[in-house]
PDB file of C-alpha atoms in Angstrom:
ATOM      1  CA  UNK A   1     -70.617  27.903  -1.773  1.00  0.00           C
ATOM      2  CA  UNK A   2     -70.351  27.344  -5.847  1.00  0.00           C
ATOM      3  CA  UNK A   3     -66.338  28.147  -5.121  1.00  0.00           C
ATOM      4  CA  UNK A   4     -65.802  25.959  -1.476  1.00  0.00           C
ATOM      5  CA  UNK A   5     -67.915  22.877  -3.268  1.00  0.00           C
ATOM      6  CA  UNK A   6     -65.428  23.447  -5.967  1.00  0.00           C
ATOM      7  CA  UNK A   7     -62.540  22.831  -3.949  1.00  0.00           C
ATOM      8  CA  UNK A   8     -64.159  20.286  -2.038  1.00  0.00           C
ATOM      9  CA  UNK A   9     -65.750  18.343  -5.015  1.00  0.00           C
ATOM     10  CA  UNK A  10     -61.256  18.464  -6.042  1.00  0.00           C
ATOM     11  CA  UNK A  11     -60.125  17.132  -3.094  1.00  0.00           C
ATOM     12  CA  UNK A  12     -62.565  13.790  -3.581  1.00  0.00           C
ATOM     13  CA  UNK A  13     -60.884  12.811  -6.891  1.00  0.00           C
ATOM     14  CA  UNK A  14     -57.472  13.220  -6.079  1.00  0.00           C
ATOM     15  CA  UNK A  15     -58.634  11.509  -3.075  1.00  0.00           C
ATOM     16  CA  UNK A  16     -59.926   8.492  -5.404  1.00  0.00           C
ATOM     17  CA  UNK A  17     -56.884   8.360  -7.127  1.00  0.00           C
ATOM     18  CA  UNK A  18     -58.115  10.267 -10.874  1.00  0.00           C
ATOM     19  CA  UNK A  19     -56.250  12.929 -11.308  1.00  0.00           C
ATOM     20  CA  UNK A  20     -58.134  16.650 -11.632  1.00  0.00           C
ATOM     21  CA  UNK A  21     -59.666  17.055 -15.649  1.00  0.00           C
ATOM     22  CA  UNK A  22     -57.246  19.719 -16.882  1.00  0.00           C
ATOM     23  CA  UNK A  23     -53.863  18.595 -15.489  1.00  0.00           C
ATOM     24  CA  UNK A  24     -51.447  17.293 -17.967  1.00  0.00           C
ATOM     25  CA  UNK A  25     -50.666  13.279 -16.834  1.00  0.00           C
ATOM     26  CA  UNK A  26     -46.384  13.521 -16.252  1.00  0.00           C
ATOM     27  CA  UNK A  27     -46.088  10.324 -14.915  1.00  0.00           C
ATOM     28  CA  UNK A  28     -48.215   7.894 -17.611  1.00  0.00           C
ATOM     29  CA  UNK A  29     -45.911  10.466 -20.460  1.00  0.00           C
ATOM     30  CA  UNK A  30     -42.662   9.817 -18.889  1.00  0.00           C
ATOM     31  CA  UNK A  31     -44.052   6.559 -18.592  1.00  0.00           C
ATOM     32  CA  UNK A  32     -44.954   5.955 -22.382  1.00  0.00           C
ATOM     33  CA  UNK A  33     -41.365   8.151 -23.109  1.00  0.00           C
ATOM     34  CA  UNK A  34     -38.816   5.162 -21.087  1.00  0.00           C
ATOM     35  CA  UNK A  35     -38.928   2.393 -24.172  1.00  0.00           C
ATOM     36  CA  UNK A  36     -38.232   5.800 -27.826  1.00  0.00           C
ATOM     37  CA  UNK A  37     -35.378   7.372 -25.140  1.00  0.00           C
ATOM     38  CA  UNK A  38     -34.541   3.131 -24.885  1.00  0.00           C
ATOM     39  CA  UNK A  39     -34.717   2.488 -27.734  1.00  0.00           C
ATOM     40  CA  UNK A  40     -33.100   6.068 -28.892  1.00  0.00           C
ATOM     41  CA  UNK A  41     -29.970   4.877 -26.648  1.00  0.00           C
ATOM     42  CA  UNK A  42     -29.705   1.804 -27.976  1.00  0.00           C
ATOM     43  CA  UNK A  43     -29.911   3.825 -31.612  1.00  0.00           C
ATOM     44  CA  UNK A  44     -26.613   5.786 -29.977  1.00  0.00           C
ATOM     45  CA  UNK A  45     -24.114   1.908 -28.839  1.00  0.00           C
ATOM     46  CA  UNK A  46     -25.183   1.108 -31.586  1.00  0.00           C
ATOM     47  CA  UNK A  47     -23.278   3.499 -33.656  1.00  0.00           C
ATOM     48  CA  UNK A  48     -20.764   4.065 -31.276  1.00  0.00           C
ATOM     49  CA  UNK A  49     -20.000  -0.246 -32.016  1.00  0.00           C
ATOM     50  CA  UNK A  50     -20.299   0.053 -35.270  1.00  0.00           C
ATOM     51  CA  UNK A  51     -23.100  -1.818 -35.357  1.00  0.00           C
ATOM     52  CA  UNK A  52     -24.730   1.183 -37.195  1.00  0.00           C
ATOM     53  CA  UNK A  53     -21.659   2.789 -37.737  1.00  0.00           C
ATOM     54  CA  UNK A  54     -21.687   6.655 -38.525  1.00  0.00           C
ATOM     55  CA  UNK A  55     -19.847   6.233 -41.325  1.00  0.00           C
ATOM     56  CA  UNK A  56     -22.693   4.648 -42.840  1.00  0.00           C
ATOM     57  CA  UNK A  57     -19.920   2.271 -43.152  1.00  0.00           C
ATOM     58  CA  UNK A  58     -22.803  -0.451 -42.241  1.00  0.00           C
ATOM     59  CA  UNK A  59     -21.680  -4.322 -42.893  1.00  0.00           C
ATOM     60  CA  UNK A  60     -24.017  -6.177 -41.232  1.00  0.00           C
ATOM     61  CA  UNK A  61     -27.666  -3.631 -40.956  1.00  0.00           C
ATOM     62  CA  UNK A  62     -28.001  -3.725 -44.617  1.00  0.00           C
ATOM     63  CA  UNK A  63     -30.409   0.708 -45.491  1.00  0.00           C
ATOM     64  CA  UNK A  64     -31.511   2.465 -48.980  1.00  0.00           C
ATOM     65  CA  UNK A  65     -30.008   4.720 -50.282  1.00  0.00           C
ATOM     66  CA  UNK A  66     -32.308   7.144 -52.500  1.00  0.00           C
ATOM     67  CA  UNK A  67     -31.855  10.195 -55.136  1.00  0.00           C
ATOM     68  CA  UNK A  68     -34.183  11.551 -57.130  1.00  0.00           C
ATOM     69  CA  UNK A  69     -31.078  13.068 -58.975  1.00  0.00           C
ATOM     70  CA  UNK A  70     -27.410  12.445 -59.044  1.00  0.00           C
ATOM     71  CA  UNK A  71     -24.767  13.329 -62.038  1.00  0.00           C
ATOM     72  CA  UNK A  72     -21.580  12.862 -60.951  1.00  0.00           C
ATOM     73  CA  UNK A  73     -19.612  15.252 -63.842  1.00  0.00           C
ATOM     74  CA  UNK A  74     -16.514  12.710 -63.753  1.00  0.00           C
ATOM     75  CA  UNK A  75     -18.812   9.488 -64.147  1.00  0.00           C
ATOM     76  CA  UNK A  76     -18.335   6.327 -62.364  1.00  0.00           C
ATOM     77  CA  UNK A  77     -16.480   3.183 -61.241  1.00  0.00           C
ATOM     78  CA  UNK A  78     -17.788  -0.382 -60.053  1.00  0.00           C
ATOM     79  CA  UNK A  79     -16.116  -4.339 -58.729  1.00  0.00           C
ATOM     80  CA  UNK A  80     -17.411  -6.823 -57.968  1.00  0.00           C
ATOM     81  CA  UNK A  81     -15.596  -8.115 -54.529  1.00  0.00           C
ATOM     82  CA  UNK A  82     -17.328  -9.734 -50.955  1.00  0.00           C
ATOM     83  CA  UNK A  83     -18.675  -7.889 -48.044  1.00  0.00           C
ATOM     84  CA  UNK A  84     -19.163  -9.134 -45.252  1.00  0.00           C
ATOM     85  CA  UNK A  85     -23.042  -9.539 -44.161  1.00  0.00           C
ATOM     86  CA  UNK A  86     -23.726 -11.690 -41.749  1.00  0.00           C
ATOM     87  CA  UNK A  87     -22.021 -13.940 -44.427  1.00  0.00           C
ATOM     88  CA  UNK A  88     -20.378 -13.900 -47.510  1.00  0.00           C
ATOM     89  CA  UNK A  89     -22.570 -12.279 -50.153  1.00  0.00           C
ATOM     90  CA  UNK A  90     -21.538 -10.979 -53.395  1.00  0.00           C
ATOM     91  CA  UNK A  91     -22.204  -6.941 -53.858  1.00  0.00           C
ATOM     92  CA  UNK A  92     -21.035  -4.328 -56.654  1.00  0.00           C
ATOM     93  CA  UNK A  93     -18.679  -1.079 -54.690  1.00  0.00           C
ATOM     94  CA  UNK A  94     -19.762   0.987 -56.965  1.00  0.00           C
ATOM     95  CA  UNK A  95     -17.320   4.294 -57.255  1.00  0.00           C
ATOM     96  CA  UNK A  96     -18.261   8.032 -57.313  1.00  0.00           C
ATOM     97  CA  UNK A  97     -15.543  10.683 -56.848  1.00  0.00           C
ATOM     98  CA  UNK A  98     -17.977  13.297 -57.319  1.00  0.00           C
ATOM     99  CA  UNK A  99     -21.461  14.029 -57.090  1.00  0.00           C
ATOM    100  CA  UNK A 100     -23.613  16.458 -57.051  1.00  0.00           C
ATOM    101  CA  UNK A 101     -27.636  14.903 -56.093  1.00  0.00           C
ATOM    102  CA  UNK A 102     -31.044  16.351 -55.510  1.00  0.00           C
ATOM    103  CA  UNK A 103     -32.005  14.602 -52.145  1.00  0.00           C
ATOM    104  CA  UNK A 104     -30.818  11.880 -50.261  1.00  0.00           C
ATOM    105  CA  UNK A 105     -32.570   9.670 -47.863  1.00  0.00           C
ATOM    106  CA  UNK A 106     -30.566   6.871 -46.055  1.00  0.00           C
ATOM    107  CA  UNK A 107     -32.997   4.261 -43.744  1.00  0.00           C
ATOM    108  CA  UNK A 108     -31.303   1.436 -41.954  1.00  0.00           C
ATOM    109  CA  UNK A 109     -33.787  -0.587 -40.018  1.00  0.00           C
ATOM    110  CA  UNK A 110     -32.902  -2.777 -36.320  1.00  0.00           C
ATOM    111  CA  UNK A 111     -33.977  -5.016 -33.509  1.00  0.00           C
ATOM    112  CA  UNK A 112     -33.763  -2.601 -30.737  1.00  0.00           C
ATOM    113  CA  UNK A 113     -33.532  -5.354 -27.290  1.00  0.00           C
ATOM    114  CA  UNK A 114     -31.697  -3.518 -24.315  1.00  0.00           C
ATOM    115  CA  UNK A 115     -31.298  -5.919 -20.701  1.00  0.00           C
ATOM    116  CA  UNK A 116     -33.597  -6.788 -18.682  1.00  0.00           C
ATOM    117  CA  UNK A 117     -36.063  -4.437 -20.358  1.00  0.00           C
ATOM    118  CA  UNK A 118     -36.367  -6.792 -23.134  1.00  0.00           C
ATOM    119  CA  UNK A 119     -36.916  -6.156 -27.054  1.00  0.00           C
ATOM    120  CA  UNK A 120     -38.406  -2.973 -28.160  1.00  0.00           C
ATOM    121  CA  UNK A 121     -38.996  -3.708 -31.444  1.00  0.00           C
ATOM    122  CA  UNK A 122     -38.540  -2.455 -34.772  1.00  0.00           C
ATOM    123  CA  UNK A 123     -36.397   1.240 -35.598  1.00  0.00           C
ATOM    124  CA  UNK A 124     -36.498   3.345 -38.290  1.00  0.00           C
ATOM    125  CA  UNK A 125     -32.886   5.090 -38.508  1.00  0.00           C
ATOM    126  CA  UNK A 126     -33.550   7.818 -40.954  1.00  0.00           C
ATOM    127  CA  UNK A 127     -30.637  10.472 -42.751  1.00  0.00           C
ATOM    128  CA  UNK A 128     -31.752  12.690 -45.397  1.00  0.00           C
ATOM    129  CA  UNK A 129     -32.143  15.752 -46.975  1.00  0.00           C
ATOM    130  CA  UNK A 130     -34.534  16.161 -48.873  1.00  0.00           C
ATOM    131  CA  UNK A 131     -34.741  17.211 -52.571  1.00  0.00           C
ATOM    132  CA  UNK A 132     -35.273  21.181 -54.210  1.00  0.00           C
ATOM    133  CA  UNK A 133     -38.974  21.245 -54.544  1.00  0.00           C
ATOM    134  CA  UNK A 134     -38.062  22.521 -57.794  1.00  0.00           C
ATOM    135  CA  UNK A 135     -35.988  19.385 -59.400  1.00  0.00           C
ATOM    136  CA  UNK A 136     -32.418  19.730 -59.854  1.00  0.00           C
ATOM    137  CA  UNK A 137     -31.349  19.528 -64.151  1.00  0.00           C
ATOM    138  CA  UNK A 138     -27.346  18.275 -63.828  1.00  0.00           C
ATOM    139  CA  UNK A 139     -26.033  20.840 -64.976  1.00  0.00           C
ATOM    140  CA  UNK A 140     -27.008  22.981 -61.601  1.00  0.00           C
ATOM    141  CA  UNK A 141     -26.288  19.497 -59.642  1.00  0.00           C
ATOM    142  CA  UNK A 142     -22.499  19.570 -61.502  1.00  0.00           C
ATOM    143  CA  UNK A 143     -22.563  22.749 -60.929  1.00  0.00           C
ATOM    144  CA  UNK A 144     -22.480  22.561 -57.217  1.00  0.00           C
ATOM    145  CA  UNK A 145     -25.950  22.949 -56.152  1.00  0.00           C
ATOM    146  CA  UNK A 146     -28.081  20.213 -54.281  1.00  0.00           C
ATOM    147  CA  UNK A 147     -26.091  17.708 -51.646  1.00  0.00           C
ATOM    148  CA  UNK A 148     -22.663  17.240 -52.460  1.00  0.00           C
ATOM    149  CA  UNK A 149     -20.781  14.774 -52.323  1.00  0.00           C
ATOM    150  CA  UNK A 150     -16.710  13.164 -53.549  1.00  0.00           C
ATOM    151  CA  UNK A 151     -15.413   9.793 -53.543  1.00  0.00           C
ATOM    152  CA  UNK A 152     -18.656   8.580 -52.506  1.00  0.00           C
ATOM    153  CA  UNK A 153     -18.247   4.732 -52.531  1.00  0.00           C
ATOM    154  CA  UNK A 154     -21.100   2.505 -52.359  1.00  0.00           C
ATOM    155  CA  UNK A 155     -21.016  -1.278 -51.889  1.00  0.00           C
ATOM    156  CA  UNK A 156     -25.053  -2.199 -53.189  1.00  0.00           C
ATOM    157  CA  UNK A 157     -25.876  -5.801 -53.522  1.00  0.00           C
ATOM    158  CA  UNK A 158     -28.375  -4.192 -56.359  1.00  0.00           C
ATOM    159  CA  UNK A 159     -28.807  -0.413 -57.542  1.00  0.00           C
ATOM    160  CA  UNK A 160     -31.113   0.215 -59.341  1.00  0.00           C
ATOM    161  CA  UNK A 161     -32.810   3.834 -61.340  1.00  0.00           C
ATOM    162  CA  UNK A 162     -35.958   4.782 -63.434  1.00  0.00           C
ATOM    163  CA  UNK A 163     -32.093   6.115 -65.797  1.00  0.00           C
ATOM    164  CA  UNK A 164     -29.270   6.645 -66.346  1.00  0.00           C
ATOM    165  CA  UNK A 165     -26.847   8.041 -68.678  1.00  0.00           C
ATOM    166  CA  UNK A 166     -23.133   6.898 -69.424  1.00  0.00           C
ATOM    167  CA  UNK A 167     -21.479   9.784 -71.290  1.00  0.00           C
ATOM    168  CA  UNK A 168     -18.277   8.919 -73.100  1.00  0.00           C
ATOM    169  CA  UNK A 169     -15.357   9.746 -76.869  1.00  0.00           C
ATOM    170  CA  UNK A 170     -13.657   7.953 -78.680  1.00  0.00           C
ATOM    171  CA  UNK A 171     -10.907   9.247 -76.671  1.00  0.00           C
ATOM    172  CA  UNK A 172     -12.727   9.007 -73.686  1.00  0.00           C
ATOM    173  CA  UNK A 173     -14.676   5.453 -74.096  1.00  0.00           C
ATOM    174  CA  UNK A 174     -16.524   4.040 -70.639  1.00  0.00           C
ATOM    175  CA  UNK A 175     -14.835   0.456 -70.696  1.00  0.00           C
ATOM    176  CA  UNK A 176     -17.377  -2.740 -69.559  1.00  0.00           C
ATOM    177  CA  UNK A 177     -14.765  -5.592 -68.904  1.00  0.00           C
ATOM    178  CA  UNK A 178     -12.027  -2.957 -67.743  1.00  0.00           C
ATOM    179  CA  UNK A 179      -9.774  -4.380 -65.386  1.00  0.00           C
ATOM    180  CA  UNK A 180     -10.379  -3.846 -60.793  1.00  0.00           C
ATOM    181  CA  UNK A 181      -7.860  -2.444 -60.298  1.00  0.00           C
ATOM    182  CA  UNK A 182      -7.575   0.069 -63.617  1.00  0.00           C
ATOM    183  CA  UNK A 183      -6.570   3.764 -63.171  1.00  0.00           C
ATOM    184  CA  UNK A 184      -9.652   5.444 -64.525  1.00  0.00           C
ATOM    185  CA  UNK A 185     -11.476   3.295 -60.931  1.00  0.00           C
ATOM    186  CA  UNK A 186      -9.469   4.349 -58.871  1.00  0.00           C
ATOM    187  CA  UNK A 187      -9.828   7.513 -60.156  1.00  0.00           C
ATOM    188  CA  UNK A 188     -13.493   7.227 -58.678  1.00  0.00           C
ATOM    189  CA  UNK A 189     -12.708   6.359 -54.986  1.00  0.00           C
ATOM    190  CA  UNK A 190     -12.469   2.300 -55.520  1.00  0.00           C
ATOM    191  CA  UNK A 191      -9.212   1.758 -54.284  1.00  0.00           C
ATOM    192  CA  UNK A 192      -9.683  -1.877 -53.510  1.00  0.00           C
ATOM    193  CA  UNK A 193     -10.421  -3.495 -56.436  1.00  0.00           C
ATOM    194  CA  UNK A 194      -8.907  -7.430 -57.234  1.00  0.00           C
ATOM    195  CA  UNK A 195      -6.060  -6.891 -60.207  1.00  0.00           C
ATOM    196  CA  UNK A 196      -7.752  -8.809 -63.332  1.00  0.00           C
ATOM    197  CA  UNK A 197     -11.130  -8.798 -62.385  1.00  0.00           C
ATOM    198  CA  UNK A 198     -14.288  -7.738 -64.112  1.00  0.00           C
ATOM    199  CA  UNK A 199     -14.355  -3.674 -63.422  1.00  0.00           C
ATOM    200  CA  UNK A 200     -17.196  -0.906 -65.703  1.00  0.00           C
ATOM    201  CA  UNK A 201     -14.710   2.465 -65.997  1.00  0.00           C
ATOM    202  CA  UNK A 202     -17.161   4.132 -66.436  1.00  0.00           C
ATOM    203  CA  UNK A 203     -15.352   8.040 -65.903  1.00  0.00           C
ATOM    204  CA  UNK A 204     -15.315   8.468 -69.713  1.00  0.00           C
ATOM    205  CA  UNK A 205     -18.122  11.545 -68.704  1.00  0.00           C
ATOM    206  CA  UNK A 206     -20.785  12.035 -67.173  1.00  0.00           C
ATOM    207  CA  UNK A 207     -22.784  10.148 -64.920  1.00  0.00           C
ATOM    208  CA  UNK A 208     -26.531  11.100 -64.766  1.00  0.00           C
ATOM    209  CA  UNK A 209     -28.726   8.798 -62.876  1.00  0.00           C
ATOM    210  CA  UNK A 210     -33.261   9.630 -62.600  1.00  0.00           C
ATOM    211  CA  UNK A 211     -34.145   8.493 -59.701  1.00  0.00           C
ATOM    212  CA  UNK A 212     -32.235   6.045 -57.792  1.00  0.00           C
ATOM    213  CA  UNK A 213     -32.560   2.728 -55.594  1.00  0.00           C
ATOM    214  CA  UNK A 214     -29.516   1.087 -54.519  1.00  0.00           C
ATOM    215  CA  UNK A 215     -30.250  -1.774 -51.146  1.00  0.00           C
ATOM    216  CA  UNK A 216     -26.460  -1.311 -50.331  1.00  0.00           C
ATOM    217  CA  UNK A 217     -25.143  -2.546 -46.800  1.00  0.00           C
ATOM    218  CA  UNK A 218     -21.843  -0.219 -46.869  1.00  0.00           C
ATOM    219  CA  UNK A 219     -21.159   3.068 -47.848  1.00  0.00           C
ATOM    220  CA  UNK A 220     -18.476   5.556 -47.130  1.00  0.00           C
ATOM    221  CA  UNK A 221     -17.609   9.154 -47.827  1.00  0.00           C
ATOM    222  CA  UNK A 222     -13.616  10.236 -47.524  1.00  0.00           C
ATOM    223  CA  UNK A 223     -14.395  13.287 -49.055  1.00  0.00           C
ATOM    224  CA  UNK A 224     -15.919  16.469 -47.522  1.00  0.00           C
ATOM    225  CA  UNK A 225     -19.727  15.808 -48.298  1.00  0.00           C
ATOM    226  CA  UNK A 226     -22.520  19.109 -48.104  1.00  0.00           C
ATOM    227  CA  UNK A 227     -26.330  19.031 -46.468  1.00  0.00           C
ATOM    228  CA  UNK A 228     -28.577  20.925 -47.046  1.00  0.00           C
ATOM    229  CA  UNK A 229     -31.390  20.632 -44.206  1.00  0.00           C
ATOM    230  CA  UNK A 230     -29.564  17.605 -43.015  1.00  0.00           C
ATOM    231  CA  UNK A 231     -33.024  15.950 -40.114  1.00  0.00           C
ATOM    232  CA  UNK A 232     -31.910  12.503 -38.561  1.00  0.00           C
ATOM    233  CA  UNK A 233     -34.384  10.891 -37.242  1.00  0.00           C
ATOM    234  CA  UNK A 234     -35.824   7.811 -35.172  1.00  0.00           C
ATOM    235  CA  UNK A 235     -38.720   6.415 -35.697  1.00  0.00           C
ATOM    236  CA  UNK A 236     -40.778   3.100 -34.485  1.00  0.00           C
ATOM    237  CA  UNK A 237     -41.383   0.776 -37.196  1.00  0.00           C
ATOM    238  CA  UNK A 238     -40.301   0.600 -40.710  1.00  0.00           C
ATOM    239  CA  UNK A 239     -40.928   3.749 -41.391  1.00  0.00           C
ATOM    240  CA  UNK A 240     -38.025   5.777 -44.467  1.00  0.00           C
ATOM    241  CA  UNK A 241     -37.990   9.349 -45.102  1.00  0.00           C
TER     242      UNK A 241
END
């Protein structure tokens, strides 16, 4: 009798349009997943159209790039130039011929709007390779540990670091005010420096940077890059790595 009563009660619950306990609410789950799925599709479309380019050449979407430690055995070069980021803006173009990084986080934020559906709010795209559990030294990074990148060029509105050490020597000095199209700067990966304009040629020795944080509009890597434990994720709201 108890079994029959249970069946009747279950039937009454279903007839009232209420789902029985313990039953997965697939329709409700699917409905809640629609915005996230649509946002992923929109972000993918934006990447194809260049708004969020896969090569990180983001001329209309600002992003932040951060790393715990950066070691550049061949130093860095920098010049001033203009970028189109919703209008002409001045930026520093920083080139690193070769870099070892102890972790990296690229964090971009974009408002997603879809036809018919409308606004889906703010979404974050995070590309990350985590820092080592035990912080890597500059010597270890130069030897090949951590993330390795070649010919990294960054367009930065601002670039900050806790400390930066630019090594040089009497025979290979660093030059502040070097020609923007000089050989050292070109060797750092910057090939579009305007002749006669201001440049920083810090390729006289290794550059060590601690806690790098850059607000950027573009980054290109024309050489190989190795990303241990790469993670690419999309999150609702402004949420970093």
